[in-house]
Short mmCIF file of C-alpha atoms and ligand atoms in Angstrom, two decimals:
data_model
loop_
_atom_site.label_atom_id
_atom_site.label_comp_id
_atom_site.label_asym_id
_atom_site.label_seq_id
_atom_site.Cartn_x
_atom_site.Cartn_y
_atom_site.Cartn_z
CA MET A 86 134.94 113.49 47.40
CA ASP A 87 131.88 111.22 47.13
CA VAL A 88 128.96 112.31 44.96
CA PRO A 89 126.42 113.33 47.67
CA ALA A 90 129.12 115.41 49.39
CA LYS A 91 129.96 117.06 46.04
CA VAL A 92 126.28 117.95 45.50
CA GLN A 93 126.10 119.38 49.04
CA GLU A 94 129.17 121.49 48.33
CA ILE A 95 127.63 122.87 45.12
CA TYR A 96 124.43 123.77 46.96
CA ALA A 97 126.33 125.46 49.80
CA GLU A 98 128.12 127.60 47.23
CA VAL A 99 124.80 128.56 45.57
CA LEU A 100 123.47 129.64 48.99
CA ARG A 101 126.63 131.67 49.67
CA ARG A 102 126.59 133.45 46.30
CA ASN A 103 122.86 134.23 46.23
CA PRO A 104 121.86 135.27 49.76
CA GLY A 105 118.19 135.85 50.55
CA GLU A 106 116.86 134.34 47.32
CA ALA A 107 114.62 131.68 48.88
CA GLU A 108 112.71 130.65 45.72
CA PHE A 109 115.95 130.34 43.74
CA HIS A 110 117.47 128.17 46.48
CA GLN A 111 114.37 125.97 46.47
CA ALA A 112 114.45 125.47 42.69
CA VAL A 113 118.19 124.69 42.66
CA HIS A 114 117.86 122.29 45.60
CA GLU A 115 115.14 120.30 43.87
CA VAL A 116 117.26 119.87 40.75
CA LEU A 117 120.50 119.09 42.63
CA GLU A 118 118.74 116.36 44.63
CA SER A 119 118.14 114.56 41.33
CA LEU A 120 121.61 115.06 39.89
CA ALA A 121 123.67 112.87 42.21
CA VAL A 122 122.81 109.89 39.97
CA VAL A 123 124.18 111.78 36.96
CA LEU A 124 127.50 112.72 38.54
CA GLY A 125 127.92 109.06 39.47
CA ARG A 126 127.87 108.19 35.74
CA HIS A 127 129.47 111.31 34.22
CA SER A 128 132.67 112.28 36.01
CA GLU A 129 133.42 114.82 33.22
CA TYR A 130 130.57 117.02 34.48
CA ALA A 131 132.17 117.11 37.93
CA GLU A 132 135.63 117.87 36.51
CA MET A 133 134.38 120.68 34.26
CA LYS A 134 132.07 122.09 36.98
CA THR A 135 129.15 121.82 34.58
CA ILE A 136 126.50 121.94 37.31
CA GLU A 137 128.15 124.94 38.96
CA ARG A 138 128.20 126.75 35.61
CA ILE A 139 124.53 125.96 34.93
CA CYS A 140 123.59 127.34 38.38
CA GLU A 141 125.20 130.70 37.56
CA PRO A 142 123.19 132.92 35.15
CA GLU A 143 125.11 134.06 32.08
CA ARG A 144 123.85 137.63 32.58
CA GLN A 145 121.52 139.47 35.00
CA ILE A 146 120.05 142.83 34.08
CA ILE A 147 118.28 145.13 36.58
CA PHE A 148 116.95 148.52 35.52
CA ARG A 149 114.83 151.49 36.54
CA VAL A 150 111.40 151.86 34.91
CA PRO A 151 110.02 155.39 35.39
CA TRP A 152 106.53 156.26 34.11
CA GLN A 153 103.64 158.60 34.78
CA ASP A 154 100.22 157.47 36.02
CA ASP A 155 96.91 158.96 34.85
CA ALA A 156 96.99 161.55 37.66
CA GLY A 157 100.35 162.79 36.37
CA GLU A 158 102.26 161.35 39.33
CA VAL A 159 105.70 159.88 38.64
CA GLN A 160 106.01 156.16 39.43
CA ILE A 161 109.21 154.13 39.64
CA ASN A 162 109.36 150.38 39.20
CA ARG A 163 112.22 147.93 38.86
CA GLY A 164 112.75 145.82 35.74
CA PHE A 165 114.62 142.50 35.53
CA ARG A 166 115.87 140.17 32.84
CA VAL A 167 117.95 137.15 33.78
CA GLU A 168 119.58 135.54 30.74
CA PHE A 169 120.26 132.22 32.36
CA ASN A 170 121.60 129.83 29.78
CA SER A 171 122.02 129.97 26.00
CA ALA A 172 123.63 126.58 25.38
CA LEU A 173 120.66 125.31 23.37
CA GLY A 174 119.50 128.52 21.69
CA PRO A 175 118.55 132.16 22.33
CA TYR A 176 117.35 132.90 25.86
CA LYS A 177 113.62 132.22 25.96
CA GLY A 178 111.17 132.79 28.80
CA GLY A 179 108.34 135.02 29.90
CA LEU A 180 108.00 138.38 31.61
CA ARG A 181 106.07 138.58 34.88
CA PHE A 182 104.45 141.80 36.13
CA HIS A 183 103.43 141.33 39.77
CA PRO A 184 104.23 143.28 42.96
CA SER A 185 106.00 140.21 44.41
CA VAL A 186 108.63 140.10 41.63
CA ASN A 187 112.24 140.35 42.82
CA LEU A 188 115.60 139.04 41.62
CA GLY A 189 115.27 135.73 43.49
CA ILE A 190 111.89 134.98 41.90
CA VAL A 191 113.13 135.86 38.42
CA LYS A 192 116.19 133.64 38.95
CA PHE A 193 114.11 130.68 40.13
CA LEU A 194 111.88 131.03 37.08
CA GLY A 195 114.86 131.43 34.74
CA PHE A 196 116.61 128.39 36.22
CA GLU A 197 113.48 126.22 35.81
CA GLN A 198 113.08 127.54 32.30
CA VAL A 199 116.49 126.23 31.24
CA PHE A 200 115.50 122.61 31.95
CA LYS A 201 111.93 123.04 30.74
CA ASN A 202 113.06 124.40 27.40
CA ALA A 203 115.56 121.56 27.05
CA LEU A 204 112.78 119.02 27.65
CA THR A 205 110.77 120.40 24.73
CA GLY A 206 113.55 119.32 22.37
CA MET A 207 113.38 122.73 20.67
CA PRO A 208 116.46 124.94 20.11
CA ILE A 209 115.82 127.44 22.91
CA GLY A 210 117.90 128.52 25.90
CA GLY A 211 116.41 129.76 29.17
CA GLY A 212 115.72 133.20 30.63
CA LYS A 213 113.04 135.10 32.52
CA GLY A 214 112.21 138.68 33.39
CA GLY A 215 109.61 141.03 34.70
CA SER A 216 108.89 143.86 37.06
CA ASP A 217 107.31 144.63 40.43
CA PHE A 218 104.73 146.69 38.50
CA ASP A 219 101.13 145.70 39.30
CA PRO A 220 98.83 146.00 36.25
CA LYS A 221 95.78 145.28 38.42
CA GLY A 222 93.50 148.31 38.61
CA ARG A 223 95.63 150.29 36.13
CA SER A 224 94.06 151.82 33.02
CA ASP A 225 95.08 150.66 29.54
CA ALA A 226 96.92 153.98 29.07
CA GLU A 227 98.94 153.43 32.26
CA VAL A 228 99.82 149.87 31.27
CA MET A 229 100.91 151.15 27.86
CA ARG A 230 103.15 153.86 29.32
CA PHE A 231 104.70 151.37 31.71
CA CYS A 232 105.32 148.82 28.92
CA GLN A 233 106.88 151.50 26.70
CA SER A 234 109.25 152.61 29.45
CA PHE A 235 110.13 149.01 30.31
CA MET A 236 110.94 148.18 26.67
CA THR A 237 112.94 151.40 26.20
CA GLU A 238 115.64 149.80 28.35
CA LEU A 239 115.03 146.12 27.63
CA TYR A 240 115.12 146.35 23.82
CA ARG A 241 118.95 146.60 23.68
CA HIS A 242 119.23 143.15 25.25
CA LEU A 243 116.71 141.42 22.95
CA GLY A 244 116.74 140.00 19.44
CA GLU A 245 115.38 136.93 17.68
CA TYR A 246 118.83 135.29 17.92
CA THR A 247 119.62 136.70 21.37
CA ASP A 248 116.74 136.82 23.80
CA VAL A 249 113.03 136.29 23.11
CA PRO A 250 110.53 137.12 25.90
CA ALA A 251 106.85 136.13 26.17
CA GLY A 252 104.06 136.55 28.75
CA ASP A 253 103.65 135.17 32.26
CA ILE A 254 101.64 136.34 35.28
CA GLY A 255 100.29 139.84 34.59
CA VAL A 256 101.58 139.86 31.00
CA GLY A 257 98.98 138.84 28.43
CA ALA A 258 98.04 139.84 24.89
CA ARG A 259 97.57 143.53 25.80
CA GLU A 260 101.03 143.89 27.36
CA ILE A 261 102.75 141.89 24.60
CA GLY A 262 101.19 144.26 22.04
CA TYR A 263 102.51 147.39 23.79
CA LEU A 264 105.95 145.81 24.30
CA PHE A 265 106.27 144.70 20.67
CA GLY A 266 105.04 148.08 19.41
CA GLN A 267 107.72 149.93 21.36
CA TYR A 268 110.45 147.50 20.25
CA LYS A 269 109.45 148.02 16.62
CA ARG A 270 109.38 151.79 17.05
CA ILE A 271 112.84 151.99 18.67
CA THR A 272 114.62 149.55 16.34
CA ASN A 273 112.73 150.35 13.12
CA ARG A 274 112.54 146.60 12.51
CA TYR A 275 109.48 144.38 12.19
CA GLU A 276 111.27 141.56 13.97
CA SER A 277 108.38 139.19 14.64
CA GLY A 278 110.57 136.55 16.26
CA VAL A 279 111.72 138.89 19.05
CA ILE A 280 108.69 138.21 21.25
CA THR A 281 106.04 135.50 21.38
CA GLY A 282 102.40 135.47 22.40
CA LYS A 283 101.68 138.09 19.73
CA GLY A 284 98.19 138.86 18.44
CA LEU A 285 96.96 136.60 15.64
CA GLY A 286 96.76 139.49 13.18
CA TRP A 287 100.42 140.51 13.60
CA GLY A 288 102.61 137.44 13.79
CA GLY A 289 101.00 135.46 16.58
CA ALA A 290 100.41 131.73 16.35
CA LEU A 291 97.21 129.80 16.78
CA VAL A 292 97.13 127.73 20.00
CA ARG A 293 99.77 129.88 21.78
CA THR A 294 97.06 131.30 24.06
CA GLU A 295 95.74 127.85 24.90
CA ALA A 296 99.11 126.08 24.90
CA THR A 297 100.19 125.95 28.55
CA GLY A 298 96.80 124.86 29.90
CA TYR A 299 96.13 122.46 27.04
CA GLY A 300 99.66 121.09 27.34
CA ALA A 301 99.32 120.45 31.09
CA ALA A 302 96.09 118.55 30.45
CA PHE A 303 97.76 116.47 27.69
CA PHE A 304 100.64 115.73 30.07
CA ALA A 305 98.20 114.66 32.81
CA ASP A 306 96.41 112.45 30.30
CA ALA A 307 99.70 110.81 29.29
CA MET A 308 100.51 110.16 32.96
CA MET A 309 97.15 108.54 33.54
CA ARG A 310 97.43 106.40 30.44
CA ALA A 311 100.80 105.12 31.67
CA ARG A 312 98.80 103.70 34.61
CA GLY A 313 96.00 102.45 32.37
CA GLU A 314 93.67 105.26 33.43
CA SER A 315 92.14 108.42 31.94
CA PHE A 316 90.37 111.71 32.75
CA ASP A 317 87.03 110.13 32.01
CA GLY A 318 84.52 110.97 34.76
CA ARG A 319 87.18 112.34 37.12
CA ARG A 320 86.74 115.27 39.52
CA VAL A 321 89.43 117.87 38.96
CA VAL A 322 90.40 121.05 40.83
CA ILE A 323 92.47 123.72 39.07
CA SER A 324 93.72 126.74 41.02
CA GLY A 325 94.00 130.15 39.38
CA SER A 326 91.77 131.58 36.68
CA GLY A 327 94.39 133.11 34.44
CA ASN A 328 95.82 131.96 31.14
CA VAL A 329 97.02 128.54 32.32
CA ALA A 330 93.97 127.70 34.42
CA VAL A 331 91.31 128.76 31.90
CA TYR A 332 92.72 126.64 29.08
CA GLY A 333 93.59 123.80 31.44
CA ILE A 334 89.89 123.69 32.36
CA GLU A 335 88.88 123.76 28.69
CA LYS A 336 91.07 120.80 27.73
CA VAL A 337 90.26 118.74 30.86
CA HIS A 338 86.58 119.06 29.97
CA GLN A 339 87.31 117.98 26.39
CA LEU A 340 89.22 114.96 27.72
CA GLY A 341 86.24 113.87 29.84
CA GLY A 342 87.08 115.27 33.30
CA THR A 343 85.00 117.76 35.30
CA VAL A 344 86.68 120.77 36.87
CA VAL A 345 84.65 121.65 39.96
CA ALA A 346 86.69 124.55 41.39
CA CYS A 347 89.03 127.38 40.37
CA SER A 348 90.32 130.53 42.07
CA ASP A 349 92.09 133.88 42.04
CA SER A 350 93.95 135.68 44.80
CA SER A 351 90.65 136.74 46.43
CA GLY A 352 89.25 133.21 46.96
CA TYR A 353 87.80 130.25 45.08
CA VAL A 354 84.53 129.17 43.50
CA VAL A 355 82.99 125.70 43.59
CA ASP A 356 80.62 124.59 40.85
CA GLU A 357 79.68 120.93 41.20
CA SER A 358 78.21 120.78 37.71
CA GLY A 359 81.54 121.77 36.18
CA ILE A 360 82.99 125.26 35.65
CA ASP A 361 81.07 127.09 32.92
CA LEU A 362 83.89 128.31 30.69
CA GLU A 363 81.90 130.90 28.83
CA VAL A 364 81.06 132.69 32.08
CA LEU A 365 84.60 132.28 33.43
CA LYS A 366 86.16 133.76 30.28
CA GLN A 367 83.72 136.68 30.33
CA VAL A 368 84.53 137.45 33.98
CA LYS A 369 88.31 136.96 33.86
CA GLU A 370 89.40 137.60 30.27
CA VAL A 371 86.92 140.25 29.15
CA GLU A 372 85.93 142.12 32.32
CA ARG A 373 89.14 141.39 34.32
CA ALA A 374 86.82 141.07 37.35
CA ARG A 375 87.14 139.09 40.59
CA ILE A 376 86.26 135.39 40.71
CA ALA A 377 83.30 136.01 43.10
CA GLU A 378 81.46 137.40 40.05
CA TYR A 379 81.34 133.87 38.65
CA ALA A 380 79.32 132.61 41.63
CA ASP A 381 76.98 135.60 41.32
CA ARG A 382 76.16 134.62 37.75
CA VAL A 383 75.98 130.81 37.87
CA ASP A 384 73.18 128.99 39.69
CA GLY A 385 74.45 126.42 42.15
CA ALA A 386 77.99 127.83 42.29
CA HIS A 387 79.36 129.38 45.48
CA PHE A 388 82.32 131.57 46.39
CA VAL A 389 84.66 130.94 49.33
CA SER A 390 86.82 133.87 50.37
CA ARG A 391 88.80 132.14 53.13
CA GLY A 392 90.41 128.75 53.32
CA SER A 393 92.13 126.77 50.63
CA ILE A 394 90.94 125.52 47.27
CA TRP A 395 92.74 122.26 48.10
CA ASP A 396 90.03 121.52 50.69
CA VAL A 397 87.72 120.74 47.76
CA PRO A 398 87.88 116.94 47.26
CA CYS A 399 89.21 115.85 43.87
CA GLU A 400 91.01 113.00 42.12
CA VAL A 401 93.23 115.27 40.04
CA ALA A 402 94.72 118.56 41.29
CA MET A 403 96.30 121.03 38.90
CA PRO A 404 97.82 123.99 40.78
CA SER A 405 98.00 126.70 38.10
CA ALA A 406 98.27 130.04 39.94
CA THR A 407 101.70 130.73 41.45
CA GLN A 408 104.74 129.36 43.30
CA ASN A 409 104.35 127.67 46.71
CA GLU A 410 100.55 127.88 46.66
CA LEU A 411 100.17 124.23 47.76
CA ASP A 412 101.92 123.43 51.05
CA GLY A 413 102.35 120.31 53.19
CA GLY A 414 99.01 120.80 54.97
CA ALA A 415 97.14 121.15 51.68
CA ALA A 416 98.95 118.09 50.32
CA ARG A 417 97.82 116.04 53.34
CA THR A 418 94.22 117.16 52.80
CA LEU A 419 94.39 116.22 49.11
CA ALA A 420 95.80 112.77 49.96
CA GLN A 421 93.15 112.17 52.65
CA ASN A 422 90.43 113.14 50.16
CA GLY A 423 91.62 110.52 47.67
CA CYS A 424 93.57 112.65 45.20
CA GLN A 425 95.57 110.43 42.84
CA TYR A 426 97.36 112.88 40.54
CA VAL A 427 98.93 116.30 41.02
CA VAL A 428 100.02 118.10 37.87
CA GLU A 429 101.78 121.46 38.16
CA GLY A 430 100.35 123.94 35.67
CA ALA A 431 102.18 126.80 37.44
CA ASN A 432 105.91 127.00 38.12
CA MET A 433 106.85 125.33 41.44
CA PRO A 434 103.35 125.67 42.99
CA ALA A 435 103.93 122.73 45.37
CA THR A 436 106.31 123.28 48.30
CA PRO A 437 109.08 120.69 48.94
CA ASP A 438 107.03 119.29 51.86
CA ALA A 439 104.04 118.80 49.59
CA VAL A 440 106.11 117.10 46.89
CA ALA A 441 107.69 114.75 49.46
CA LEU A 442 104.24 113.84 50.73
CA PHE A 443 102.87 113.12 47.25
CA ARG A 444 105.83 110.90 46.41
CA ALA A 445 105.56 109.01 49.72
CA ALA A 446 101.80 108.51 49.23
CA GLY A 447 102.25 107.12 45.70
CA ILE A 448 100.32 110.04 44.20
CA GLY A 449 101.33 110.62 40.59
CA PHE A 450 103.21 113.93 40.57
CA ALA A 451 104.18 115.96 37.49
CA PRO A 452 106.63 118.85 38.02
CA GLY A 453 105.89 122.15 36.28
CA LYS A 454 109.08 122.13 34.23
CA ALA A 455 107.66 119.15 32.36
CA ALA A 456 103.89 119.60 32.64
CA ASN A 457 103.70 123.30 31.75
CA ALA A 458 106.27 123.23 28.94
CA GLY A 459 103.52 123.45 26.32
CA GLY A 460 103.52 127.25 26.44
CA VAL A 461 107.17 127.68 25.62
CA ALA A 462 107.09 124.83 23.10
CA THR A 463 104.30 126.61 21.22
CA SER A 464 106.26 129.86 21.49
CA ALA A 465 109.07 128.07 19.66
CA LEU A 466 106.50 126.99 17.04
CA GLU A 467 105.46 130.67 16.77
CA MET A 468 109.11 131.62 16.11
CA GLN A 469 109.29 128.85 13.52
CA GLN A 470 106.22 130.23 11.74
CA ASN A 471 107.59 133.80 11.93
CA ALA A 472 110.93 132.69 10.44
CA SER A 473 109.26 130.91 7.53
CA ARG A 474 106.54 133.60 7.05
CA ASP A 475 104.04 130.80 7.46
CA ARG A 476 100.86 130.27 9.44
CA TRP A 477 99.69 126.88 10.60
CA THR A 478 96.08 125.84 11.22
CA PHE A 479 94.70 125.38 14.73
CA GLU A 480 94.44 121.62 14.19
CA HIS A 481 98.03 121.25 13.01
CA SER A 482 99.37 123.42 15.86
CA GLU A 483 97.38 121.55 18.49
CA ALA A 484 98.50 118.20 17.10
CA ARG A 485 102.15 119.36 17.34
CA LEU A 486 101.56 120.50 20.93
CA GLU A 487 100.01 117.18 21.90
CA GLU A 488 102.85 115.27 20.28
CA ILE A 489 105.44 117.40 22.14
CA MET A 490 103.71 116.96 25.51
CA ARG A 491 103.34 113.21 25.13
CA GLY A 492 107.00 113.13 24.04
CA ILE A 493 108.09 115.03 27.16
CA HIS A 494 106.15 112.63 29.35
CA ALA A 495 107.72 109.62 27.64
CA ARG A 496 111.19 111.10 28.05
CA CYS A 497 110.74 111.84 31.76
CA HIS A 498 109.20 108.42 32.32
CA GLU A 499 111.98 106.57 30.50
CA THR A 500 114.78 108.61 32.10
CA ALA A 501 113.34 107.89 35.56
CA GLU A 502 113.43 104.16 34.78
CA GLU A 503 116.93 104.34 33.32
CA TYR A 504 118.24 106.07 36.44
CA GLY A 505 116.61 103.59 38.84
CA ALA A 506 113.58 105.58 39.97
CA PRO A 507 110.59 104.27 38.00
CA GLY A 508 107.56 106.59 38.07
CA ASP A 509 109.54 109.49 39.57
CA LEU A 510 108.84 112.24 37.04
CA VAL A 511 110.68 114.83 39.15
CA LEU A 512 113.92 112.92 38.79
CA GLY A 513 113.13 112.05 35.18
CA ALA A 514 112.52 115.69 34.21
CA ASN A 515 115.55 117.04 36.05
CA VAL A 516 117.95 114.43 34.71
CA ALA A 517 116.67 114.48 31.11
CA GLY A 518 116.69 118.30 31.01
CA PHE A 519 120.11 118.52 32.62
CA LEU A 520 121.74 116.00 30.27
CA GLU A 521 120.54 117.90 27.21
CA VAL A 522 121.89 121.22 28.48
CA ALA A 523 125.09 119.75 29.94
CA GLU A 524 126.09 118.11 26.67
CA ALA A 525 125.83 121.44 24.82
CA VAL A 526 127.58 123.36 27.62
CA HIS A 527 130.39 120.82 27.50
CA ALA A 528 130.68 121.00 23.70
CA HIS A 529 130.97 124.81 23.71
CA GLY A 530 134.11 124.78 25.87
CA LEU A 531 134.79 126.87 28.94
CA ILE A 532 132.70 129.98 28.28
P1 NAP B 193 97.86 134.92 34.83
O1 NAP B 193 97.10 134.81 33.58
O2 NAP B 193 98.34 136.25 35.30
O3 NAP B 193 96.98 134.26 35.99
C1 NAP B 193 97.49 134.00 37.25
C2 NAP B 193 96.38 133.46 38.13
O4 NAP B 193 96.92 133.06 39.37
C3 NAP B 193 95.31 134.50 38.43
O5 NAP B 193 94.09 133.86 38.65
C4 NAP B 193 95.83 135.12 39.73
O6 NAP B 193 94.83 135.70 40.52
C5 NAP B 193 96.41 133.90 40.42
N1 NAP B 193 97.53 134.34 41.28
C6 NAP B 193 98.65 134.97 40.91
N2 NAP B 193 99.42 135.24 41.97
C7 NAP B 193 98.75 134.76 43.01
C8 NAP B 193 99.01 134.73 44.41
N3 NAP B 193 100.14 135.26 44.91
N4 NAP B 193 98.11 134.13 45.20
C9 NAP B 193 96.97 133.58 44.69
N5 NAP B 193 96.66 133.59 43.38
C10 NAP B 193 97.53 134.17 42.58
O7 NAP B 193 99.18 133.99 34.81
P2 NAP B 193 99.38 132.63 34.04
O8 NAP B 193 100.07 132.93 32.77
O9 NAP B 193 98.14 131.83 34.06
O10 NAP B 193 100.49 131.93 34.97
C11 NAP B 193 100.14 131.07 36.07
C12 NAP B 193 101.34 130.23 36.44
O11 NAP B 193 101.73 129.44 35.32
C13 NAP B 193 102.60 130.98 36.86
O12 NAP B 193 103.31 130.21 37.80
C14 NAP B 193 103.39 131.03 35.56
O13 NAP B 193 104.78 131.20 35.79
C15 NAP B 193 103.09 129.65 35.01
N6 NAP B 193 103.30 129.48 33.57
C16 NAP B 193 102.64 130.26 32.66
C17 NAP B 193 102.84 130.04 31.31
C18 NAP B 193 102.09 130.80 30.26
O14 NAP B 193 102.25 130.48 29.07
N7 NAP B 193 101.26 131.77 30.59
C19 NAP B 193 103.73 129.05 30.88
C20 NAP B 193 104.37 128.26 31.82
C21 NAP B 193 104.14 128.49 33.17
P3 NAP B 193 94.71 137.31 40.58
O15 NAP B 193 94.20 137.71 39.24
O16 NAP B 193 93.78 137.57 41.70
O17 NAP B 193 96.11 137.81 40.85
#
């Protein structure tokens, strides 16, 4: 069988085994498209069904999460943990609490995580988890009771050498605290390395909070430098106003760009003089309020409740909210408005149509599995500090993050050239990540 037919066959089998999981199919398809060139050079991976094995999670856990709300009413949510691949180290990947969470979404995120973690060069496998619980509008006491119930089942699957979760959408410092507290209580172990994103006073690492956003900005900077350009004086739009977006904005400003718009699920704000971070952090991090509040407090800023943030003209777009938030129509608008770079801060925020359009238009495109790897890389640095009972300075941690992100860019760039697709960072990231995982999978025998 020729290589493209083999890849088609693998994809057909993934569709058959995982019905109805659209996001998982999309993530697998994007990777498989890049892997034909690898199978052409490595027949052993075809013989040993290495790709097929990597597409099948090692373990999938689904559980009931019962809890009581403040009114005393019983609530039932569903918890997930997909332990996707441990060839390179313990499963590592965040927990997402959002009403949209289902098995297909967790599997897409876990699958992406495997390659992302490999690209960091750190010894971490890939996994992901979460729940359809919505923390929005819930009191701290309700969030705590939910987290305690969630961990009461999840703890038996975790361990610093087994599976190490972190945050993602809807899971920030507050949730990590409640989850860690319950793990410690059940196991009677102060196992710092069992979860990352911890508070600074109890095992957390400096720069972990900033890492994903900062890392995406460093990656974008590396991409621009490869073309002899920089952030200096550029108009940037970043969607979202959560962890990734806020610190993406901070670093873009430090690198000389101006972020003129950001958003949440209720709409977007435009501030031509550059987003005022102090106000944004107060609204989103402290008050957990809606983004419209920003426009109410900043002169010259305005809020748009309908339409798309991608209508705002920019030279650099960094989608940093959620999957499939930037479709073909939005991509066309960005291209027409002169956008030159698109850097995924979120996981898979651009649809396949959008990615195809960017590549055809010669717009520099950075896939999330490379550009947003700074968060998990810094989580691995947190585990390293926990293991050695050490604490690094902010400057040292940030320098390590920058070095890792520039290294990931170089690796994707070089791999793309080596495999005959110069400048194609999607192919570069998929092939480089796959080769790292595949070699370890192969070495471990048929398990
Ligand atoms: P977060 O702090 O919860 O913020 C998410 C932001 O995106 C919020 O502004 C949220 O608005 C918006 N959003 C979420 N779902 C949305 C939807 N369906 N439609 C429109 N807007 C939506 O989450 P985060 O940690 O920044 O994560 C953002 C993305 O980055 C996700 O794709 C995540 O997987 C990825 N990522 C995160 C990390 C990390 O270290 N945190 C690392 C790698 C990748 P509302 O508040 O209105 O919901």
